[in-house]
Coordinates of C-alpha atoms in Angstrom, one line a residue:
X140 CA 22.9 60.9 -14.1
X141 CA 25.7 60.4 -16.5
X142 CA 25.6 57.9 -19.4
X143 CA 27.8 55.4 -17.6
X144 CA 25.6 55.3 -14.5
X145 CA 22.5 55.1 -16.6
X146 CA 23.8 52.0 -18.5
X147 CA 24.8 50.4 -15.2
X148 CA 21.3 50.9 -13.7
X149 CA 19.7 49.7 -16.9
X150 CA 21.8 46.5 -16.8
X151 CA 20.8 45.8 -13.2
X152 CA 17.1 46.3 -14.0
X153 CA 17.3 43.9 -17.0
X154 CA 19.1 41.2 -14.9
X155 CA 16.5 41.5 -12.2
X156 CA 13.7 41.4 -14.7
X157 CA 15.2 38.2 -16.2
X158 CA 15.4 36.5 -12.8
X159 CA 11.9 37.4 -11.9
X160 CA 10.7 36.1 -15.3
X161 CA 12.7 32.9 -14.8
X162 CA 11.3 32.4 -11.3
X163 CA 7.8 33.0 -12.6
X164 CA 8.3 30.5 -15.4
X165 CA 9.6 27.9 -13.0
X166 CA 6.6 28.4 -10.7
X167 CA 4.3 28.2 -13.7
X168 CA 5.9 25.0 -14.9
X169 CA 5.5 23.5 -11.4
X170 CA 1.9 24.4 -11.2
X171 CA 1.3 23.1 -14.7
X172 CA 3.2 19.9 -13.8
X173 CA 1.1 19.4 -10.7
X174 CA -2.1 19.9 -12.7
X175 CA -1.0 17.2 -15.1
X176 CA -0.2 14.6 -12.4
X177 CA -2.7 11.8 -12.8
X178 CA -4.7 10.2 -10.0
X179 CA -3.4 6.6 -9.7
X180 CA -5.5 3.6 -8.6
X181 CA -4.3 0.0 -8.1
X182 CA -7.0 -2.6 -8.0
X183 CA -5.6 -5.8 -6.7
X184 CA -7.3 -9.2 -6.4
X185 CA -6.2 -12.0 -4.2
X186 CA -5.7 -15.5 -5.9
X187 CA -7.5 -14.5 -9.1
X188 CA -6.5 -16.9 -11.9
X189 CA -5.3 -15.9 -15.4
X190 CA -8.5 -17.4 -16.8
X191 CA -11.0 -16.1 -14.2
X192 CA -12.2 -13.0 -16.1
X193 CA -14.5 -13.1 -19.1
X194 CA -12.1 -11.0 -21.1
X195 CA -9.3 -13.5 -20.3
X196 CA -11.4 -16.5 -21.5
X197 CA -13.6 -17.6 -18.6
X198 CA -16.7 -19.1 -20.3
X199 CA -19.1 -18.5 -17.4
X200 CA -18.1 -15.7 -15.0
X201 CA -19.5 -12.3 -16.0
X202 CA -17.1 -9.5 -15.4
X203 CA -18.6 -6.7 -17.6
X204 CA -16.9 -3.8 -15.8
X205 CA -13.4 -5.2 -16.0
X206 CA -14.0 -6.4 -19.5
X207 CA -15.0 -2.8 -20.5
X208 CA -11.8 -1.5 -18.9
X209 CA -9.8 -4.0 -21.0
X210 CA -11.7 -3.2 -24.1
X211 CA -11.3 0.5 -23.9
X212 CA -7.8 0.5 -22.2
X213 CA -4.9 -1.9 -22.5
X214 CA -5.2 -5.6 -22.0
X215 CA -1.9 -7.1 -20.9
X216 CA -1.6 -10.8 -21.9
X217 CA 1.9 -11.1 -20.5
X218 CA 1.5 -9.4 -17.1
X219 CA 3.3 -10.8 -14.1
X220 CA 2.9 -10.6 -10.3
X221 CA 6.2 -10.1 -8.4
X222 CA 5.8 -13.6 -6.8
X223 CA 3.5 -16.6 -6.8
X224 CA 2.5 -16.0 -3.2
X225 CA 0.7 -13.2 -1.3
X226 CA 3.0 -11.3 1.1
X227 CA 6.0 -11.5 -1.3
X228 CA 3.9 -10.3 -4.2
X229 CA 2.6 -7.3 -2.3
X230 CA 6.0 -6.2 -1.1
X231 CA 7.4 -6.4 -4.6
X232 CA 4.5 -4.3 -6.0
X233 CA 4.9 -1.6 -3.3
X234 CA 8.7 -1.3 -3.6
X235 CA 9.5 -2.0 -7.3
X236 CA 12.0 -4.6 -6.1
X237 CA 12.1 -8.3 -6.0
X238 CA 10.5 -9.3 -2.6
X239 CA 13.7 -11.3 -1.9
X240 CA 15.6 -8.0 -1.5
X241 CA 13.0 -7.0 1.1
X242 CA 13.4 -10.4 2.8
X243 CA 9.8 -11.5 2.2
X244 CA 10.2 -15.0 0.7
X245 CA 6.8 -16.5 1.5
X246 CA 3.4 -15.6 3.0
X247 CA 3.7 -14.0 6.4
X248 CA 1.9 -16.1 9.1
X249 CA 0.5 -14.7 12.3
X250 CA 3.2 -13.9 14.9
X251 CA 4.7 -17.0 16.5
X252 CA 8.4 -17.4 17.3
X253 CA 10.1 -19.9 15.1
X254 CA 13.6 -21.3 14.6
X255 CA 13.9 -19.9 11.1
X256 CA 13.2 -16.4 12.3
X257 CA 10.0 -16.2 10.2
X258 CA 8.3 -14.3 13.1
X259 CA 10.6 -11.4 12.4
X260 CA 9.5 -11.0 8.8
X261 CA 7.9 -7.7 7.8
X262 CA 8.3 -4.9 5.3
X263 CA 11.3 -3.1 6.8
X264 CA 11.3 0.6 7.5
X265 CA 14.2 1.2 5.1
X266 CA 12.1 0.1 2.1
X267 CA 10.6 2.9 0.0
X268 CA 7.1 2.4 -1.3
X269 CA 4.8 3.8 -4.0
X270 CA 2.8 6.0 -1.6
X271 CA 6.0 7.4 -0.1
X272 CA 7.3 8.3 -3.6
X273 CA 4.1 9.9 -4.6
X274 CA 3.6 11.8 -1.3
X275 CA 6.9 13.5 -2.0
X276 CA 5.3 15.3 -5.0
X277 CA 2.0 16.2 -3.3
X278 CA -0.2 13.1 -3.5
X279 CA -2.8 12.1 -0.9
X280 CA -2.7 8.4 -0.3
X281 CA -5.1 5.6 0.8
X282 CA -5.1 1.9 1.3
X283 CA -8.3 -0.2 1.7
X284 CA -8.4 -4.0 2.0
X285 CA -5.6 -6.5 2.6
X286 CA -2.2 -5.5 4.0
X287 CA -0.2 -8.7 4.8
X288 CA 3.2 -7.1 4.9
X289 CA 4.0 -7.7 8.6
X290 CA 3.9 -10.5 11.1
X291 CA 2.8 -8.2 13.8
X292 CA -0.1 -6.2 12.4
X293 CA -1.4 -3.0 14.1
X294 CA 1.5 -3.1 16.5
X295 CA 4.3 -0.7 17.3
X296 CA 6.7 -3.6 17.0
X297 CA 6.8 -3.4 13.2
X298 CA 6.0 -0.7 10.6
X299 CA 2.4 -0.4 9.6
X300 CA 0.7 1.0 6.4
X301 CA 1.0 4.6 7.7
X302 CA 4.7 4.2 8.1
X303 CA 5.0 3.5 4.4
X304 CA 3.2 6.6 3.2
X305 CA -0.5 5.8 3.5
X306 CA -2.3 8.9 4.9
X307 CA -5.4 6.8 5.5
X308 CA -5.9 3.1 5.7
X309 CA -8.5 0.5 6.6
X310 CA -7.1 -2.9 6.3
X311 CA -6.8 -6.5 7.6
X312 CA -3.6 -8.3 8.4
X313 CA -4.4 -11.2 6.1
X314 CA -7.8 -12.6 4.9
X315 CA -11.2 -11.2 5.8
X316 CA -12.4 -13.1 8.8
X317 CA -14.5 -15.1 9.5
X318 CA -15.1 -14.8 5.7
X319 CA -15.9 -12.2 3.1
X320 CA -19.3 -11.8 4.6
X321 CA -19.6 -9.5 7.7
X322 CA -15.9 -9.4 8.4
X323 CA -14.8 -8.3 11.9
X324 CA -11.0 -8.0 11.6
X325 CA -10.6 -4.6 9.9
X326 CA -8.5 -1.9 11.5
X327 CA -8.9 1.8 10.5
X328 CA -5.9 4.0 11.1
X329 CA -4.8 1.8 14.0
X330 CA -8.2 1.4 15.6
X331 CA -10.2 -1.8 15.4
X332 CA -13.5 -1.4 13.6
X333 CA -15.4 -4.5 14.7
X334 CA -17.9 -6.4 12.6
X335 CA -19.0 -4.7 9.3
X336 CA -22.2 -5.8 7.6
X337 CA -21.8 -6.7 3.9
X338 CA -19.2 -8.3 1.7
X339 CA -15.6 -7.3 1.8
X340 CA -15.3 -6.2 -1.8
X341 CA -18.2 -3.8 -1.4
X342 CA -17.1 -2.7 2.1
X343 CA -13.7 -1.6 0.9
X344 CA -15.1 0.3 -2.1
X345 CA -17.5 2.0 0.2
X346 CA -14.5 3.0 2.4
X347 CA -12.6 4.2 -0.7
X348 CA -15.4 6.4 -1.8
X349 CA -15.9 7.8 1.7
X350 CA -12.2 8.8 1.7
X351 CA -12.5 10.3 -1.8
X352 CA -15.4 12.4 -0.6
X353 CA -13.3 14.0 2.1
X354 CA -10.0 14.3 0.3
X355 CA -8.4 17.6 -0.8
X356 CA -9.6 17.9 -4.4
X357 CA -6.7 20.2 -5.2
X358 CA -4.3 17.4 -4.8
X359 CA -3.8 14.2 -6.9
X360 CA -4.4 10.9 -5.1
X361 CA -3.0 7.4 -4.9
X362 CA -5.5 4.7 -3.9
X363 CA -4.8 1.0 -3.5
X364 CA -7.9 -1.2 -3.3
X365 CA -6.7 -4.6 -2.2
X366 CA -9.6 -7.0 -2.5
X367 CA -9.7 -10.1 -0.4
X368 CA -11.6 -12.0 -3.1
X369 CA -11.4 -14.7 -4.4
X370 CA -9.1 -16.0 -1.6
X371 CA -10.6 -18.4 0.9
X372 CA -12.6 -18.4 3.1
X373 CA -15.1 -17.5 0.3
X374 CA -18.5 -16.1 0.9
X375 CA -20.7 -14.5 -1.8
X376 CA -24.1 -12.8 -2.2
X377 CA -26.9 -15.3 -2.4
X378 CA -28.5 -13.8 -5.5
X379 CA -25.2 -14.2 -7.4
X380 CA -24.7 -17.7 -6.1
X381 CA -28.2 -18.7 -7.4
X382 CA -27.4 -17.0 -10.7
X383 CA -24.4 -19.4 -11.2
X384 CA -25.7 -22.5 -9.6
X385 CA -27.3 -23.9 -12.9
X386 CA -24.0 -23.4 -14.7
X387 CA -21.6 -24.6 -12.0
X388 CA -20.5 -28.1 -11.1
X389 CA -21.7 -27.7 -7.5
X390 CA -22.6 -25.1 -4.9
X391 CA -19.0 -24.4 -4.0
X392 CA -18.0 -23.6 -7.6
X393 CA -21.1 -21.3 -7.9
X394 CA -19.8 -19.5 -4.8
X395 CA -16.5 -18.9 -6.5
X396 CA -18.0 -17.6 -9.7
X397 CA -20.2 -15.3 -7.7
X398 CA -17.2 -14.1 -5.7
X399 CA -15.4 -13.0 -8.8
X400 CA -18.4 -11.2 -10.2
X401 CA -18.9 -9.4 -6.8
X402 CA -15.5 -7.9 -7.2
X403 CA -16.4 -6.8 -10.7
X404 CA -19.6 -5.2 -9.4
X405 CA -17.5 -3.4 -6.7
X406 CA -15.2 -2.1 -9.4
X407 CA -18.2 -0.9 -11.4
X408 CA -19.4 1.1 -8.5
X409 CA -16.1 2.8 -8.1
X410 CA -16.0 3.6 -11.8
X411 CA -19.5 5.0 -11.6
X412 CA -18.3 7.2 -8.7
X413 CA -15.6 8.7 -10.8
X414 CA -18.0 9.4 -13.6
X415 CA -20.7 11.0 -11.4
X416 CA -18.1 13.1 -9.6
X417 CA -16.3 14.1 -12.8
X418 CA -13.0 12.6 -11.7
X419 CA -10.8 12.4 -14.8
X420 CA -7.1 12.1 -15.5
X421 CA -7.0 8.9 -13.5
X422 CA -4.8 5.9 -14.2
X423 CA -6.3 2.6 -13.2
X424 CA -4.3 -0.7 -13.1
X425 CA -6.0 -4.0 -12.3
X426 CA -4.3 -7.3 -11.5
X427 CA -3.9 -10.1 -9.0
X428 CA -1.3 -10.8 -6.4
X429 CA -0.7 -14.3 -7.7
X430 CA -2.4 -17.2 -9.6
X431 CA -5.3 -19.3 -8.5
X432 CA -5.3 -21.6 -5.4
X433 CA -5.4 -25.4 -6.0
X434 CA -8.7 -27.0 -5.0
X435 CA -8.4 -28.7 -1.6
X436 CA -4.7 -28.0 -1.3
X437 CA -5.5 -27.4 2.3
X438 CA -8.7 -28.2 4.2
X439 CA -10.5 -24.9 3.8
X440 CA -9.8 -24.6 0.1
X441 CA -13.1 -26.3 -0.8
X442 CA -14.4 -23.4 -2.9
X443 CA -11.1 -22.7 -4.7
X444 CA -12.3 -23.1 -8.3
X445 CA -10.0 -20.6 -9.9
X446 CA -8.7 -21.3 -13.4
X447 CA -5.3 -20.8 -14.8
X448 CA -6.5 -20.7 -18.4
X449 CA -3.9 -22.2 -20.8
X450 CA -1.1 -21.8 -18.3
X451 CA 0.8 -24.5 -16.5
X452 CA 0.7 -24.7 -12.7
X453 CA -1.2 -22.8 -10.0
X454 CA -0.5 -20.5 -7.1
X455 CA 2.8 -21.3 -5.4
X456 CA 4.4 -22.5 -8.7
X457 CA 7.1 -20.8 -10.7
X458 CA 5.4 -22.2 -13.8
X459 CA 3.4 -19.5 -15.5
X460 CA 0.1 -19.9 -13.7
X461 CA 1.8 -19.1 -10.4
X462 CA 2.5 -15.5 -11.3
X463 CA 1.2 -14.7 -14.7
X464 CA -2.1 -13.0 -14.0
X465 CA -4.7 -10.8 -15.7
X466 CA -3.4 -7.2 -16.3
X467 CA -5.5 -4.2 -17.3
X468 CA -4.5 -0.6 -17.6
X469 CA -7.0 2.3 -18.3
X470 CA -6.3 6.0 -18.2
X471 CA -9.6 7.8 -17.7
X472 CA -9.6 11.2 -19.4
X473 CA -6.3 10.7 -21.3
X474 CA -5.8 9.8 -24.9
X475 CA -3.4 6.8 -24.8
X476 CA -2.7 3.6 -26.7
X477 CA -5.5 1.1 -26.4
X478 CA -5.6 -2.5 -27.4
X479 CA -4.2 -5.9 -26.5
X480 CA -0.4 -6.2 -26.0
X481 CA 2.0 -9.1 -25.3
X482 CA 4.6 -6.7 -23.9
X483 CA 6.2 -8.3 -20.8
X484 CA 5.1 -6.1 -17.9
X485 CA 5.3 -6.7 -14.1
X486 CA 3.9 -5.2 -11.0
X487 CA 7.5 -4.4 -10.3
X488 CA 7.1 -1.7 -12.9
X489 CA 4.3 0.2 -11.1
X490 CA 6.7 2.3 -8.9
X491 CA 9.0 3.6 -11.7
X492 CA 6.0 4.1 -14.0
X493 CA 4.0 6.0 -11.4
X494 CA 7.0 8.1 -10.4
X495 CA 7.6 9.1 -14.0
X496 CA 4.0 10.1 -14.5
X497 CA 3.9 12.1 -11.2
X498 CA 7.3 13.8 -11.7
X499 CA 8.8 12.1 -8.6
X500 CA 12.4 11.0 -8.1
X501 CA 13.1 7.3 -7.9
X502 CA 14.4 5.9 -4.6
X503 CA 18.2 5.7 -4.4
X504 CA 18.4 1.9 -4.3
X505 CA 18.3 -1.1 -6.7
X506 CA 15.0 -1.4 -8.5
X507 CA 14.0 -4.4 -10.5
X508 CA 11.0 -2.7 -12.2
X509 CA 11.1 -0.4 -15.3
X510 CA 8.8 2.4 -16.4
X511 CA 6.3 1.4 -19.0
X512 CA 5.2 4.9 -19.8
X513 CA 6.1 4.3 -23.5
X514 CA 3.5 1.5 -23.6
X515 CA 0.8 4.0 -22.5
X516 CA 1.9 6.5 -25.1
X517 CA 2.6 4.3 -28.1
X518 CA 1.9 0.7 -27.3
X519 CA 5.6 -0.2 -27.3
X520 CA 7.6 -1.4 -24.4
X521 CA 10.8 -3.6 -24.4
X522 CA 12.2 -4.7 -21.1
X523 CA 15.9 -4.1 -20.6
X524 CA 16.2 -6.3 -17.5
X525 CA 14.8 -9.8 -17.3
X526 CA 12.3 -10.9 -14.7
X527 CA 13.8 -13.3 -12.2
X528 CA 11.9 -15.3 -9.5
X529 CA 13.4 -17.4 -6.7
X530 CA 10.6 -18.8 -4.7
X531 CA 12.2 -21.4 -2.4
X532 CA 8.9 -22.8 -1.1
X533 CA 7.4 -23.6 -4.6
X534 CA 5.3 -26.7 -5.0
X535 CA 6.9 -27.4 -8.4
X536 CA 10.4 -28.8 -8.9
X537 CA 12.1 -25.9 -10.6
X538 CA 11.9 -23.1 -8.0
X539 CA 14.0 -20.5 -9.8
X540 CA 12.9 -19.0 -13.1
X541 CA 13.7 -16.1 -15.5
X542 CA 11.8 -14.6 -18.4
X543 CA 13.6 -12.5 -21.1
X544 CA 11.7 -11.6 -24.3
X545 CA 9.8 -14.6 -25.6
X546 CA 11.9 -17.1 -23.6
X547 CA 11.7 -18.5 -20.1
X548 CA 14.3 -20.6 -18.4
X549 CA 13.9 -22.6 -15.1
X550 CA 16.1 -24.7 -12.9
X551 CA 16.2 -26.9 -9.8
X552 CA 18.3 -26.0 -6.8
X553 CA 20.6 -28.8 -5.6
X554 CA 23.1 -29.0 -2.7
X555 CA 25.7 -31.8 -2.7
X556 CA 23.7 -33.7 -5.4
X557 CA 20.4 -33.5 -3.5
X558 CA 17.4 -31.3 -4.1
X559 CA 17.4 -28.5 -1.6
X560 CA 14.5 -28.8 0.9
X561 CA 11.8 -26.2 0.6
X562 CA 12.6 -23.0 2.5
X563 CA 10.1 -20.5 4.1
X564 CA 12.7 -17.9 5.0
X565 CA 16.3 -16.9 4.6
X566 CA 18.1 -16.5 7.9
X567 CA 21.6 -16.9 9.4
X568 CA 21.0 -20.6 9.9
X569 CA 20.5 -21.5 6.2
X570 CA 22.0 -18.7 4.0
X571 CA 25.4 -20.4 3.8
X572 CA 23.9 -23.6 2.5
X573 CA 21.8 -21.7 0.0
X574 CA 24.8 -19.9 -1.3
X575 CA 26.6 -23.2 -1.8
X576 CA 23.7 -24.7 -3.7
X577 CA 23.7 -24.8 -7.5
X578 CA 21.2 -24.4 -10.3
X579 CA 20.7 -27.6 -12.2
X580 CA 18.4 -29.4 -14.6
X581 CA 17.6 -26.4 -16.7
X582 CA 14.7 -26.2 -19.1
X583 CA 13.9 -23.6 -21.8
X584 CA 10.5 -22.5 -23.2
X585 CA 9.4 -20.2 -25.9
X586 CA 6.4 -18.7 -24.3
X587 CA 5.2 -16.9 -27.5
X588 CA 4.8 -20.3 -29.2
X589 CA 4.2 -22.4 -26.1
X590 CA 2.3 -20.6 -23.5
X591 CA 1.7 -24.0 -21.7
X592 CA 5.4 -24.6 -21.1
X593 CA 4.9 -28.1 -22.7
X594 CA 8.1 -28.4 -24.7
X595 CA 11.7 -27.9 -23.5
X596 CA 13.6 -26.5 -26.4
X597 CA 17.0 -26.3 -24.8
X598 CA 18.4 -29.0 -27.1
X599 CA 16.8 -27.5 -30.2
X600 CA 18.1 -24.0 -29.5
X601 CA 21.6 -24.5 -28.1
X602 CA 22.8 -21.0 -28.7
X603 CA 19.8 -19.3 -27.2
X604 CA 19.9 -21.8 -24.3
X605 CA 23.6 -21.0 -23.7
X606 CA 23.0 -17.3 -23.6
X607 CA 19.9 -17.5 -21.4
X608 CA 21.6 -19.9 -19.0
X609 CA 24.6 -17.6 -18.6
X610 CA 22.4 -14.6 -17.9
X611 CA 20.1 -16.6 -15.7
X612 CA 23.0 -17.8 -13.4
X613 CA 24.3 -14.2 -13.2
X614 CA 20.9 -12.7 -12.4
X615 CA 20.2 -15.3 -9.8
X616 CA 23.5 -14.8 -8.1
X617 CA 23.0 -11.1 -8.0
X618 CA 19.5 -11.5 -6.6
X619 CA 20.8 -14.0 -3.9
X620 CA 23.6 -11.6 -3.0
X621 CA 21.1 -8.8 -2.6
X622 CA 18.6 -10.8 -0.6
X623 CA 17.9 -9.8 3.0
X624 CA 18.9 -12.4 5.7
X625 CA 16.9 -12.3 8.9
X626 CA 19.1 -12.4 12.1
X627 CA 17.6 -12.5 15.5
X628 CA 19.1 -9.9 17.8
X629 CA 20.1 -11.1 21.3
X630 CA 17.5 -10.2 23.9
X631 CA 18.8 -8.1 26.7
X632 CA 17.5 -8.3 30.2

């Protein structure tokens, strides 16, 4: 072989060696990345008030397991649900988008044809959810508890949990029925389960642990535990009720207190499972879908003794208590920031945060959430985009609100000088009127100084008010323009 040929062969060998090494490095990086993907768990209560945990100021209810998570992890004092009502909030959490974009403006009732097309409402197939995003990078996924994202549950007429990326699910359409005790309306992977003995919070944790026992341990997992508690109809273990009876106003309040502690005990069992099975590198987030129910707002709300703490309003309000809820984050097996923070965080942020941690691509659509990975690492997180809520069926007067930094601005909605009637759903019969309506009667609060929203400072801070008002009107218009409108398709014979 002459020198020229030798040099040519040598160059080919070097190039091939480099390509093999590069490929090996890429594979090694992928394996390393997969091994670093955290397990992710969302613990979600139903109608838990801002002041219903001991760590958030409740003087009577004992929540030692959640308190320990808050003490050793991150306690979020300024955490927000995506809406002040159930179905909307859950849709926003799953998609990282305002529920208005998904077309879920209120709680979803059982299927019954209505003039405002509310019977059509469901989480539409084109929405992209957390489990779908995480499955794209190798996660196994499970939902146990409450679904409430469709009007036709367990039906081929609308997408079900499995259509949104849940490999395994055991859920109810709405509340546990007839109550939290011995519920009989669970469906497991499309099959009715029948009556299950016990209390809902413990039942779904049992189901979660059973699923964890059978999962592929080589893969990371995403688990959503959606508690029914403490939403009505409330039922609690008798020993816990008796524990609280001497400290409560009456039997019904004791039942509520016991209900919250029963959730805490269920969480404790799940945490113990992780410890005994040596499951580490697991990110846990805990919160509620909205604020506490108002006592006797409807006939069955006779045990609704949830507390908003220092916040104004209750569930269904765009005042703080409607959607500002307890927030706790704990990363088991990972050295992260720990402590109490007033960073403004939302359940909208779960999808982008989880995607970043898992190494998944974000959906190609408008997202309203932002990743708060920096908060986990350093304790610092500054929102770039304000949080905007438009809840057209609110029980307070100002149904549209926006928080940016320390400030919150709110407004009424008026059409031709009259307050716009409450709306359950946006459809082709009311969207034109809503788009003609105007925001009026603005108020401005500094939530850092005035958590109770007791003093309108719009006149005292005219420059801040002007800036906030301009951005508020722009954000609301963009949200309304991007909101889904339900149109009934003509039935064909």
